[in-house]
XYZ file of C-alpha atoms in Angstrom:
719
model
C 44.457 121.556 206.733
C 41.428 119.617 205.805
C 42.113 115.782 206.022
C 40.896 113.574 203.119
C 37.823 111.286 203.261
C 38.711 107.825 204.214
C 36.198 104.804 204.064
C 36.542 102.619 207.000
C 33.813 100.309 206.544
C 31.024 99.429 203.856
C 27.443 97.953 204.925
C 25.729 96.570 201.837
C 22.540 96.315 203.891
C 22.184 92.731 202.161
C 19.459 91.523 204.440
C 17.281 94.836 203.940
C 17.931 95.106 200.119
C 17.378 91.381 199.494
C 13.810 91.474 200.970
C 12.916 94.488 198.888
C 14.261 92.623 195.773
C 12.690 89.459 196.370
C 16.102 87.599 196.840
C 15.985 87.071 200.586
C 15.276 83.227 199.907
C 18.822 83.036 198.245
C 20.655 84.785 200.948
C 20.476 87.263 203.618
C 24.177 87.897 204.094
C 25.294 88.379 200.329
C 23.907 91.193 198.347
C 21.613 90.235 195.502
C 19.614 92.765 193.505
C 17.547 93.249 190.652
C 18.106 95.784 187.807
C 15.983 98.909 187.417
C 15.392 99.039 191.210
C 17.167 101.083 193.950
C 19.320 99.440 196.755
C 20.938 101.288 199.494
C 24.354 100.883 201.121
C 26.038 102.751 204.106
C 29.711 104.156 203.722
C 31.325 104.662 207.334
C 34.270 107.239 207.501
C 37.261 107.358 209.579
C 38.062 110.840 210.571
C 35.353 113.083 209.303
C 32.117 112.896 207.390
C 31.151 113.438 203.720
C 31.183 117.185 202.810
C 29.065 118.022 199.478
C 31.102 120.852 198.444
C 34.504 119.437 199.080
C 34.409 115.916 198.309
C 33.343 114.068 194.909
C 32.283 110.428 195.373
C 32.409 108.309 192.034
C 30.894 104.953 191.908
C 32.281 102.283 189.855
C 30.520 99.082 188.912
C 32.227 96.315 186.826
C 31.162 92.770 185.515
C 33.087 90.173 183.551
C 36.813 89.557 183.156
C 37.248 92.783 180.906
C 35.035 95.490 182.174
C 34.664 98.217 179.585
C 32.706 101.597 179.547
C 31.772 101.206 175.928
C 30.577 97.604 176.256
C 28.254 98.566 179.366
C 30.205 96.175 181.475
C 31.704 98.997 183.538
C 29.720 102.006 184.804
C 30.959 105.171 186.398
C 28.327 107.057 188.209
C 28.650 110.405 190.629
C 27.011 111.089 193.738
C 27.094 114.785 192.675
C 23.808 114.480 191.178
C 24.929 115.211 187.495
C 24.552 111.691 186.162
C 26.854 112.150 183.249
C 26.809 109.496 180.439
C 26.240 106.543 182.622
C 22.618 105.241 183.104
C 23.398 103.870 186.584
C 22.436 106.336 189.189
C 23.793 107.220 192.691
C 21.654 109.564 195.158
C 22.351 110.640 198.559
C 19.757 109.337 201.267
C 21.292 110.441 204.507
C 24.554 112.186 205.385
C 25.737 111.551 208.711
C 28.529 112.874 211.098
C 30.667 110.115 210.169
C 28.610 107.798 207.718
C 26.714 108.222 204.363
C 23.782 106.255 203.232
C 23.436 106.243 199.429
C 20.992 104.558 197.096
C 22.353 102.939 193.741
C 20.362 101.706 190.804
C 21.391 99.756 187.839
C 19.530 100.490 184.632
C 16.861 98.063 183.617
C 19.044 97.009 180.781
C 22.232 96.192 182.535
C 23.966 93.088 182.106
C 23.165 90.515 184.568
C 25.822 88.862 186.761
C 28.509 88.974 189.445
C 29.629 92.848 190.030
C 32.444 94.368 191.803
C 31.464 97.816 193.478
C 34.295 100.307 194.233
C 34.418 103.920 194.963
C 36.727 106.763 193.917
C 36.877 109.614 196.445
C 38.104 112.931 194.908
C 38.758 115.374 198.141
C 39.439 119.052 197.134
C 42.898 119.614 195.744
C 43.888 116.077 197.004
C 44.807 112.972 195.069
C 42.078 110.401 194.308
C 41.685 107.534 196.541
C 39.989 104.326 195.386
C 38.230 101.675 197.623
C 36.670 98.301 196.724
C 33.320 98.193 198.790
C 32.195 94.654 197.975
C 30.627 92.312 195.427
C 27.036 91.936 194.502
C 24.877 89.987 192.020
C 22.620 91.659 189.712
C 19.387 89.778 188.316
C 16.549 90.328 185.852
C 13.553 92.068 187.221
C 10.168 91.066 186.356
C 8.796 93.466 189.092
C 10.304 96.375 187.016
C 8.127 97.950 184.097
C 11.282 99.000 182.298
C 12.735 95.401 182.416
C 12.333 93.291 179.168
C 11.138 90.277 181.393
C 8.485 92.658 183.191
C 5.386 90.755 184.074
C 2.484 92.760 185.334
C 0.866 90.027 187.486
C 1.947 89.454 191.047
C 0.313 86.189 191.232
C 2.024 85.116 188.058
C 5.477 86.362 189.237
C 5.217 84.319 192.580
C 4.379 81.085 190.263
C 6.931 81.562 187.604
C 9.952 83.353 189.441
C 9.514 82.621 193.141
C 7.697 79.206 193.358
C 10.505 76.626 193.701
C 8.367 73.389 193.187
C 5.903 72.156 190.707
C 4.606 69.441 188.423
C 5.786 68.198 185.039
C 3.041 66.238 183.064
C 3.797 62.921 181.688
C 1.979 59.886 180.575
C -0.143 60.070 177.441
C -3.040 62.112 176.355
C -5.855 59.740 177.547
C -3.948 59.404 181.195
C -2.007 62.702 182.071
C -0.035 62.251 185.168
C 1.579 64.982 187.253
C 5.303 64.323 188.155
C 6.278 66.408 191.313
C 9.445 68.418 190.816
C 11.741 70.426 193.135
C 13.199 73.295 191.068
C 14.949 74.680 194.212
C 16.182 77.792 192.385
C 16.919 79.636 195.716
C 18.619 76.751 197.455
C 22.402 77.326 198.616
C 24.957 77.748 195.878
C 22.357 77.458 193.116
C 22.749 81.074 191.918
C 26.571 80.495 191.854
C 26.190 77.484 189.860
C 23.710 79.448 187.232
C 26.536 82.168 186.796
C 29.237 79.321 186.417
C 27.045 77.795 183.914
C 27.183 81.007 181.971
C 30.982 81.183 182.079
C 31.266 77.689 180.868
C 29.221 78.426 177.759
C 31.080 78.324 174.395
C 30.377 82.156 173.752
C 32.106 83.144 176.885
C 34.971 80.715 176.264
C 35.290 82.135 172.784
C 34.618 86.018 173.611
C 34.229 86.864 177.441
C 33.976 90.583 176.785
C 31.357 90.452 174.179
C 29.410 87.523 175.969
C 29.256 89.428 179.211
C 28.126 92.795 177.413
C 25.220 90.837 175.947
C 24.145 89.434 179.299
C 21.450 92.221 179.519
C 19.230 90.683 176.913
C 17.071 87.670 177.940
C 16.717 86.595 174.321
C 20.562 85.988 174.443
C 20.775 84.693 177.907
C 18.049 82.058 177.022
C 19.714 80.871 174.151
C 23.193 80.379 176.042
C 21.238 78.840 178.810
C 19.343 76.466 176.505
C 22.519 75.341 174.946
C 24.391 74.613 178.247
C 21.647 72.381 179.720
C 22.397 69.680 177.250
C 26.107 68.553 176.822
C 25.904 68.044 173.078
C 28.451 70.958 172.200
C 29.836 71.858 175.462
C 30.268 70.526 179.048
C 26.755 71.193 179.694
C 24.888 70.016 182.641
C 23.032 66.825 181.291
C 23.780 63.990 179.140
C 20.553 62.904 176.983
C 20.024 59.081 177.076
C 16.910 57.382 175.377
C 18.770 54.004 175.028
C 17.058 52.132 178.065
C 20.589 51.447 179.314
C 21.645 53.637 182.360
C 24.103 51.395 184.191
C 26.804 54.167 184.198
C 24.353 56.798 185.576
C 20.743 57.431 186.892
C 17.778 56.589 184.847
C 15.980 59.808 184.186
C 12.780 58.609 185.504
C 14.407 58.653 189.034
C 15.049 62.281 189.241
C 12.657 64.271 191.540
C 14.515 67.790 191.414
C 17.040 69.978 189.833
C 19.314 70.712 192.815
C 21.057 67.327 193.072
C 21.789 67.619 189.303
C 23.113 71.065 189.489
C 25.375 70.401 192.436
C 26.740 67.237 190.947
C 27.715 68.927 187.700
C 29.419 71.689 190.071
C 31.074 69.165 192.193
C 32.531 67.150 189.509
C 34.183 70.145 187.729
C 31.462 70.696 185.349
C 31.308 67.031 183.911
C 27.863 66.376 182.390
C 25.456 64.432 184.781
C 24.113 61.118 183.364
C 21.242 60.994 182.431
C 18.263 63.320 181.330
C 15.484 63.279 178.959
C 13.071 65.987 177.933
C 11.491 66.519 181.133
C 14.656 66.706 183.041
C 16.247 69.341 180.377
C 13.164 71.443 180.847
C 13.314 71.099 184.624
C 16.824 72.253 184.935
C 16.192 75.168 182.464
C 13.145 76.216 184.777
C 15.492 76.254 187.895
C 18.392 78.349 186.088
C 15.942 80.749 184.411
C 13.824 81.206 187.508
C 17.063 81.852 189.588
C 18.220 84.551 187.150
C 14.732 86.162 187.387
C 13.294 85.368 183.829
C 9.760 84.019 184.383
C 9.758 80.610 183.245
C 7.394 77.546 183.192
C 7.444 73.946 182.035
C 5.105 72.874 179.247
C 3.936 69.427 178.225
C 2.983 68.626 174.803
C 1.132 65.209 174.132
C 1.538 63.526 170.834
C 4.496 65.916 170.013
C 5.686 65.914 166.420
C 9.489 65.664 165.517
C 9.493 66.501 161.900
C 13.242 66.326 160.580
C 12.700 67.383 157.233
C 10.719 70.545 157.588
C 7.665 69.361 155.269
C 5.067 69.436 158.328
C 4.396 65.981 157.564
C 5.435 63.078 159.943
C 5.571 59.636 158.194
C 4.624 56.409 160.343
C 5.203 53.103 158.848
C 3.180 49.717 159.740
C 3.504 46.178 158.838
C 0.467 43.861 158.080
C -0.005 42.965 161.842
C -0.399 46.817 162.703
C 2.649 47.260 164.538
C 4.562 50.439 164.029
C 8.189 50.117 162.273
C 11.340 51.942 163.005
C 11.193 55.159 161.021
C 13.547 55.422 158.077
C 13.643 59.215 158.103
C 13.466 59.553 161.999
C 10.266 61.445 162.006
C 8.461 60.573 165.093
C 5.420 61.542 167.344
C 6.785 61.624 170.876
C 4.205 60.325 173.277
C 4.839 63.509 175.201
C 7.522 66.175 174.901
C 8.474 68.754 177.544
C 9.938 72.250 176.988
C 9.881 75.770 178.484
C 8.386 78.967 178.076
C 10.088 82.226 179.214
C 8.519 85.565 179.550
C 10.242 88.457 177.643
C 9.768 91.411 175.276
C 10.875 90.639 171.670
C 12.521 93.904 170.319
C 14.166 91.924 167.603
C 10.732 90.773 166.336
C 7.832 92.885 164.786
C 5.415 94.230 167.390
C 3.047 91.627 169.148
C 5.317 88.716 169.477
C 6.624 89.278 172.770
C 5.308 87.440 175.998
C 5.709 83.591 176.207
C 8.635 82.280 174.178
C 9.363 78.428 173.572
C 12.621 77.277 174.601
C 13.677 73.506 174.076
C 16.825 72.364 175.848
C 16.297 68.739 174.686
C 18.981 68.209 171.915
C 17.038 67.473 168.833
C 18.181 69.751 166.252
C 20.922 72.554 165.921
C 20.388 76.128 165.783
C 23.079 78.465 164.256
C 25.200 75.369 164.938
C 24.521 74.491 168.501
C 21.933 72.240 170.160
C 19.402 74.684 171.447
C 15.885 75.737 170.240
C 14.191 79.081 170.808
C 13.226 81.524 171.982
C 10.352 81.116 169.516
C 7.296 83.340 170.082
C 4.230 81.215 171.277
C 2.035 83.870 169.320
C 4.180 83.439 166.248
C 3.610 79.733 166.282
C -0.098 80.076 166.514
C -0.083 82.519 163.299
C 2.096 80.320 161.462
C 4.862 83.005 161.185
C 7.623 80.052 161.098
C 10.318 82.723 159.420
C 10.675 84.594 162.705
C 13.615 84.086 164.808
C 14.416 81.517 166.540
C 13.390 77.968 165.559
C 9.987 78.770 165.143
C 9.234 76.374 162.418
C 10.599 73.363 164.231
C 8.588 74.546 167.406
C 5.470 74.935 164.978
C 5.841 71.299 163.741
C 5.877 70.018 167.259
C 2.170 71.053 167.787
C 1.093 71.203 164.225
C 2.566 68.497 161.792
C 0.252 66.203 160.038
C 0.765 62.460 160.397
C 0.967 60.207 157.378
C 0.182 56.478 157.860
C 1.706 54.076 155.439
C 1.373 50.186 155.201
C 4.603 48.299 154.224
C 4.383 44.982 152.674
C 6.160 43.188 149.806
C 8.637 46.202 149.472
C 5.885 48.511 148.712
C 4.334 51.314 150.594
C 0.532 52.061 150.715
C -0.859 55.092 152.018
C -3.457 54.392 154.736
C -4.476 57.729 156.055
C -3.411 61.308 156.592
C -4.263 62.707 159.979
C -4.458 66.438 160.549
C -4.984 66.494 164.238
C -2.936 63.734 165.755
C -0.213 66.158 166.823
C -0.197 68.602 169.606
C -2.829 67.633 172.074
C -3.347 68.805 176.019
C -0.652 71.270 176.133
C -0.170 71.531 179.688
C 1.432 73.326 182.546
C 1.011 73.669 186.210
C -1.796 76.385 187.237
C -0.970 79.666 188.923
C -1.094 79.108 192.818
C -2.791 75.798 192.611
C -1.681 72.168 192.210
C -4.300 71.785 189.072
C -3.188 71.263 185.364
C -3.705 74.319 183.170
C -4.555 73.590 179.315
C -2.722 76.280 177.209
C -3.332 74.530 173.864
C -5.237 77.551 172.467
C -2.122 79.736 172.861
C -0.497 77.532 170.354
C -3.060 76.798 167.532
C -6.544 77.501 166.516
C -9.148 74.849 167.112
C -8.189 71.724 165.197
C -10.019 71.526 161.889
C -11.322 75.142 161.836
C -10.794 77.328 158.870
C -8.231 79.397 160.785
C -6.051 76.468 161.895
C -5.912 75.175 158.214
C -5.196 78.694 156.800
C -2.413 79.101 159.362
C -0.990 75.550 158.411
C -1.087 76.753 154.675
C 0.952 79.921 155.590
C 3.495 78.130 157.352
C 3.750 75.565 154.604
C 4.171 78.253 152.040
C 6.897 80.094 154.272
C 8.792 76.634 154.634
C 8.571 75.847 150.878
C 10.009 79.135 150.269
C 12.653 78.566 152.617
C 14.163 75.458 151.439
C 15.048 74.323 147.916
C 12.511 72.161 146.257
C 13.349 68.582 147.445
C 12.035 65.107 147.209
C 9.075 65.728 149.388
C 7.440 67.979 147.092
C 4.460 65.842 146.508
C 4.018 65.309 150.055
C 3.459 68.850 150.526
C 0.464 69.366 148.445
C -2.005 69.435 151.155
C -5.016 67.221 150.517
C -8.300 67.949 152.086
C -8.538 66.696 155.595
C -10.287 63.566 156.758
C -11.639 64.441 160.038
C -10.394 61.142 161.899
C -8.481 60.952 165.418
C -5.964 58.661 166.734
C -8.413 56.151 168.398
C -10.595 55.589 165.245
C -10.039 53.991 161.916
C -7.783 55.585 159.319
C -9.270 54.867 156.044
C -7.780 54.535 152.462
C -10.574 56.194 150.680
C -8.978 59.616 150.366
C -10.882 61.213 147.269
C -14.512 60.903 148.134
C -15.424 63.004 151.092
C -18.909 61.290 152.116
C -18.188 59.772 155.564
C -20.322 56.778 154.807
C -17.882 55.992 151.843
C -14.740 56.615 153.983
C -15.631 54.535 157.118
C -17.814 51.591 156.346
C -16.278 49.774 159.384
C -15.149 51.244 162.688
C -12.780 49.722 164.917
C -12.008 50.961 168.465
C -10.118 49.639 171.555
C -11.739 49.989 174.921
C -9.976 48.977 178.439
C -11.936 46.925 180.730
C -9.862 47.779 183.872
C -7.493 50.615 184.823
C -3.983 49.547 183.612
C -2.152 48.886 186.931
C 1.225 47.731 186.924
C 1.508 43.825 187.935
C -2.003 43.153 186.604
C -3.241 41.541 183.304
C -4.441 44.091 180.812
C -7.869 43.354 179.785
C -9.520 45.082 176.696
C -11.978 44.757 173.931
C -11.874 45.418 170.366
C -15.254 47.138 169.058
C -16.148 46.490 165.701
C -18.989 48.551 164.039
C -20.509 47.897 160.702
C -21.983 51.221 159.611
C -22.914 50.011 156.004
C -26.024 48.246 154.820
C -23.976 45.295 153.408
C -22.483 42.059 155.376
C -18.569 42.615 156.093
C -16.054 39.762 156.691
C -13.076 41.177 158.575
C -9.645 39.756 159.339
C -8.051 41.640 162.170
C -4.544 41.546 163.206
C -3.804 42.594 166.621
C -0.418 43.536 168.209
C 1.173 44.975 171.348
C 4.570 46.564 171.624
C 6.447 48.719 174.274
C 6.981 52.316 173.210
C 9.609 54.756 174.431
C 8.231 58.344 175.234
C 10.157 59.625 172.139
C 7.926 57.457 169.836
C 10.677 54.628 169.227
C 8.866 51.269 169.129
C 10.275 47.945 170.549
C 9.568 44.623 169.106
C 5.966 43.390 169.596
C 5.420 40.928 172.479
C 1.866 39.968 171.850
C -0.302 39.128 168.767
C -3.600 37.860 168.078
C -5.735 37.266 164.995
C -9.641 37.912 164.949
C -12.036 36.912 162.165
C -15.274 39.025 162.589
C -18.371 38.830 160.520
C -20.605 41.525 160.870
C -24.163 41.954 159.614
C -25.486 45.349 158.292
C -25.182 48.215 161.158
C -24.039 45.263 163.564
C -21.521 45.823 166.280
C -19.367 43.072 167.974
C -16.714 42.867 170.542
C -13.517 40.691 170.521
C -12.170 40.358 173.872
C -8.242 40.432 174.557
C -6.087 39.710 177.504
C -2.145 40.432 177.809
C -0.946 38.643 180.969
C 1.718 40.393 183.249
C 4.012 37.437 182.871
C 3.993 38.091 179.075
C 4.524 42.107 179.009
C 6.635 42.530 182.289
C 10.068 41.763 180.789
C 9.330 43.790 177.580
C 8.508 46.950 179.346
C 10.507 50.111 178.829
C 10.803 52.680 181.895
C 8.044 54.646 180.287
C 5.753 52.057 180.912
C 4.072 52.707 177.536
C 2.238 49.744 175.705
C 0.807 50.393 172.219
C -2.032 48.233 171.250
C -3.016 48.205 167.405
C -5.398 46.372 165.039
C -5.056 46.455 161.237
C -8.350 45.374 159.678
C -8.636 44.103 156.302
C -12.117 43.422 154.746
C -12.625 40.520 152.289
C -12.425 41.350 148.607
C -11.706 45.025 149.405
C -8.415 46.806 149.327
C -9.392 48.973 152.329
C -7.398 48.612 155.395
C -8.547 50.001 158.724
C -5.690 50.834 161.269
C -6.400 51.795 164.988
C -4.134 52.029 167.939
C -4.295 53.013 171.616
C -1.532 53.797 173.851
C -1.630 52.363 177.619
C 0.270 53.822 180.466
C 0.745 51.567 183.093
C 0.250 53.030 186.550
C 1.726 52.436 189.956
C 0.190 53.332 193.316
C 1.927 56.144 194.526
C 3.897 57.014 197.783
C 1.996 58.446 200.638
C 3.674 61.064 202.691
C 2.263 62.213 206.021
C 3.676 65.244 208.265
C 3.439 64.349 211.682
C 2.644 67.624 213.782
C 2.895 71.275 212.830
C 5.630 72.350 210.454
C 7.600 75.215 212.448
C 10.611 76.889 211.041
C 13.816 75.785 212.788
C 11.826 73.198 214.819
C 12.249 69.412 214.332
C 9.614 67.804 212.301
C 8.623 64.149 211.596
C 7.647 62.870 208.178
C 6.235 59.629 207.602
C 6.730 57.928 204.238
C 4.422 54.865 203.210
C 5.160 52.841 200.206
C 4.662 49.249 198.695
C 5.910 46.809 196.360
C 2.765 46.730 193.684
C 4.296 43.465 192.116
C 3.692 39.674 192.840
C 7.424 39.028 193.169
C 10.281 39.872 195.013
C 12.066 43.334 194.114
C 15.524 44.115 194.965
C 17.965 47.313 195.369
C 15.190 49.313 196.488
C 16.242 52.957 196.962
C 13.935 55.829 198.526
C 14.765 59.406 197.896
C 13.116 62.280 199.623
C 13.653 65.789 199.099
C 12.159 69.370 199.407
C 13.300 72.849 199.124
C 13.415 74.737 202.431
C 12.786 71.521 204.201
C 15.737 69.329 203.726
C 19.244 70.713 203.327
C 20.051 67.815 200.775
C 18.180 65.095 199.009
C 17.936 62.002 201.610
C 18.511 58.531 200.216
C 17.139 55.525 202.197
C 18.588 52.182 201.064
C 15.460 49.697 201.626
C 16.777 46.541 200.037
C 14.567 43.690 199.246
C 10.732 44.162 199.290
C 8.378 41.224 199.382
C 5.543 40.786 196.877
C 2.832 43.256 197.811
C 4.719 44.253 200.824
C 3.841 47.591 202.521
C 6.394 49.640 204.438
C 6.999 52.797 206.115
C 9.745 54.919 207.365
C 9.929 58.103 209.173
C 12.343 60.680 208.573
C 13.309 63.736 210.888
C 14.329 67.180 209.521
C 14.248 70.751 210.502
C 12.545 73.104 207.976
C 14.710 76.137 207.436
C 12.303 78.446 205.322
C 8.908 79.375 205.970
C 5.813 79.488 203.700
C 4.305 76.984 201.220
C 6.846 74.142 200.610
C 6.699 70.419 199.055
C 8.214 67.140 199.894
C 9.027 64.879 196.569
C 9.683 61.153 196.985
C 10.726 58.461 194.614
C 11.242 54.749 195.085
C 13.284 52.690 192.657
C 14.203 49.120 192.471
C 15.544 46.532 189.889
C 11.955 46.146 188.771
C 10.547 49.767 188.666
C 12.357 53.194 188.682
C 9.745 55.814 189.465
C 7.116 55.406 192.082
C 6.570 58.793 193.079
C 4.719 60.848 195.658
C 4.599 64.322 197.050
C 2.933 66.342 200.049
C 2.541 70.059 200.290
C 3.680 71.412 203.620
C 3.029 75.062 205.131
C 5.970 75.987 207.321
C 4.851 78.613 209.988
C 7.098 81.069 211.691
C 5.817 79.922 215.263
C 3.129 78.087 216.856
């Protein structure tokens, strides 16, 4: 009598499959595969081999707590060749005497996540026996044309899915600074933390069956992840903090990577990590999305609008000294703001709006009741299609709102200027397979001031007006002819006449005399130019105040008044100096100082406002790799750093990390550094991954928080 077919052992061929599925960096002993691409497993039998006419093998793949055929979270698929209703495929590769190699393939629309693989063996006229073969993780597949995250460029896939380090651009539009970041999406346990993050979402908590069934959609997953990066509605990964008080956590400027944050969130039972600001939210989101297989990049927008009332106008209020006042409406221009772009098809939108999508995990406004933003099609933003899902109107305002300047005095508000091109400059991301900055502004908007750009603005405004009931800002929304003036030039009161000579008779401009280095006095001049044929008597009030990167002003710490008499067509300069001793105790972590001048002409109502934002710079950390970097061989790394200030600094801590180079972040307690003191330490490590790697370092103290440095290292297989 014929014996039943019994499975003795299963080989999931993890190492071989993972290489073919671009997941070998995550693990070689756990099976991690991508949807829409076949993977092979081998079944070993006890007493006899597989007999095609006699034995019927049915595979079962299940995900989530309530696997269900109708939901797509349970699949039954046969080896017999008649695939039946299931889009999952099993096919025979080789049939040995006591083993069977089969090829399995999940459809390119399958839900991503953790799966259990089982097999039912139905032997001729015998009872069915069931075996549990093992677990595997299914990920999105940007290499598969059938997947909605398919990206058809290998260099782009390498950069936006595989690369585990990058740069996040900070500073201001006149001084763009790359901040090195360790995304570390393939580090140990990060995939498990990413899946845990999905299971901690409110969607899963409320209805786990539906949530798991929807995990095949990158649009759905990206919204869930976006809401889970901040902790406003749930036990998300990060607490946001813009208060300048971080005593019960970490100052956002100190972080250099995502891995430490995600591991801390996991280790504390999913308690939100303190603290993050926009670039940290975006960096964590990038790590999670790349880990799940969705192509993602980090985007910085300089002079980013936060328009709270949806009228595409951001009102800024100034007093008679030219200092910016706390905004009553909470409209702000962030010095820079950071978000993500994720690549995906948008079958939920009209054709043409797939590709890069804005996702912003910084908790600013709610979307369908949760703090998340996007995915908003970048193409829809450029075309002003602000009624398309999701949150396109808010994303549009971040790069396109107009700025209205108001002078507040004696309880009145006087309109100084409307600026149409302040918001949305130098939109930046890391270049593909290079350390250079890539400017992607043209993806978001037509050239400022061009007829197309104004047409798109009007289209967006009309759609927004139709969407919201006629509110108190109706008059604001009547769009007057733009006056082409930029941030560092005068904003004039004369709106009706469009002759430039009538509008701007006197020009004011700031010019720095030295690079603005931390610890040194700030020297600059105010240039005044009379462009008219009359004499001009000017009174100019100057002030300086610290800014937070979200645009919030701190009180002024320096003021000056200049009286300038100008002959026709004459230019004069007024020299200014702000000593380090005067600005040092007023600086925010963002190291931003805003200098401003409000000029008044004698016997004229005209006011001229000019401002300049200065970011103070530190000397960076130098990192030297001593000798060749060989995988699994000891490597010495020298880190050189200094105290740039003319005073003692205490509580100095150096952190060093790098995916594939250090198993965990290294923290070195330095203690006190003397004024201008230079120091170096040497760290020993053993690289455990080959290829292009990056070391990131940060030095913090009681006086500064984010002196940074990085070094790219290529790790070879052997000498």
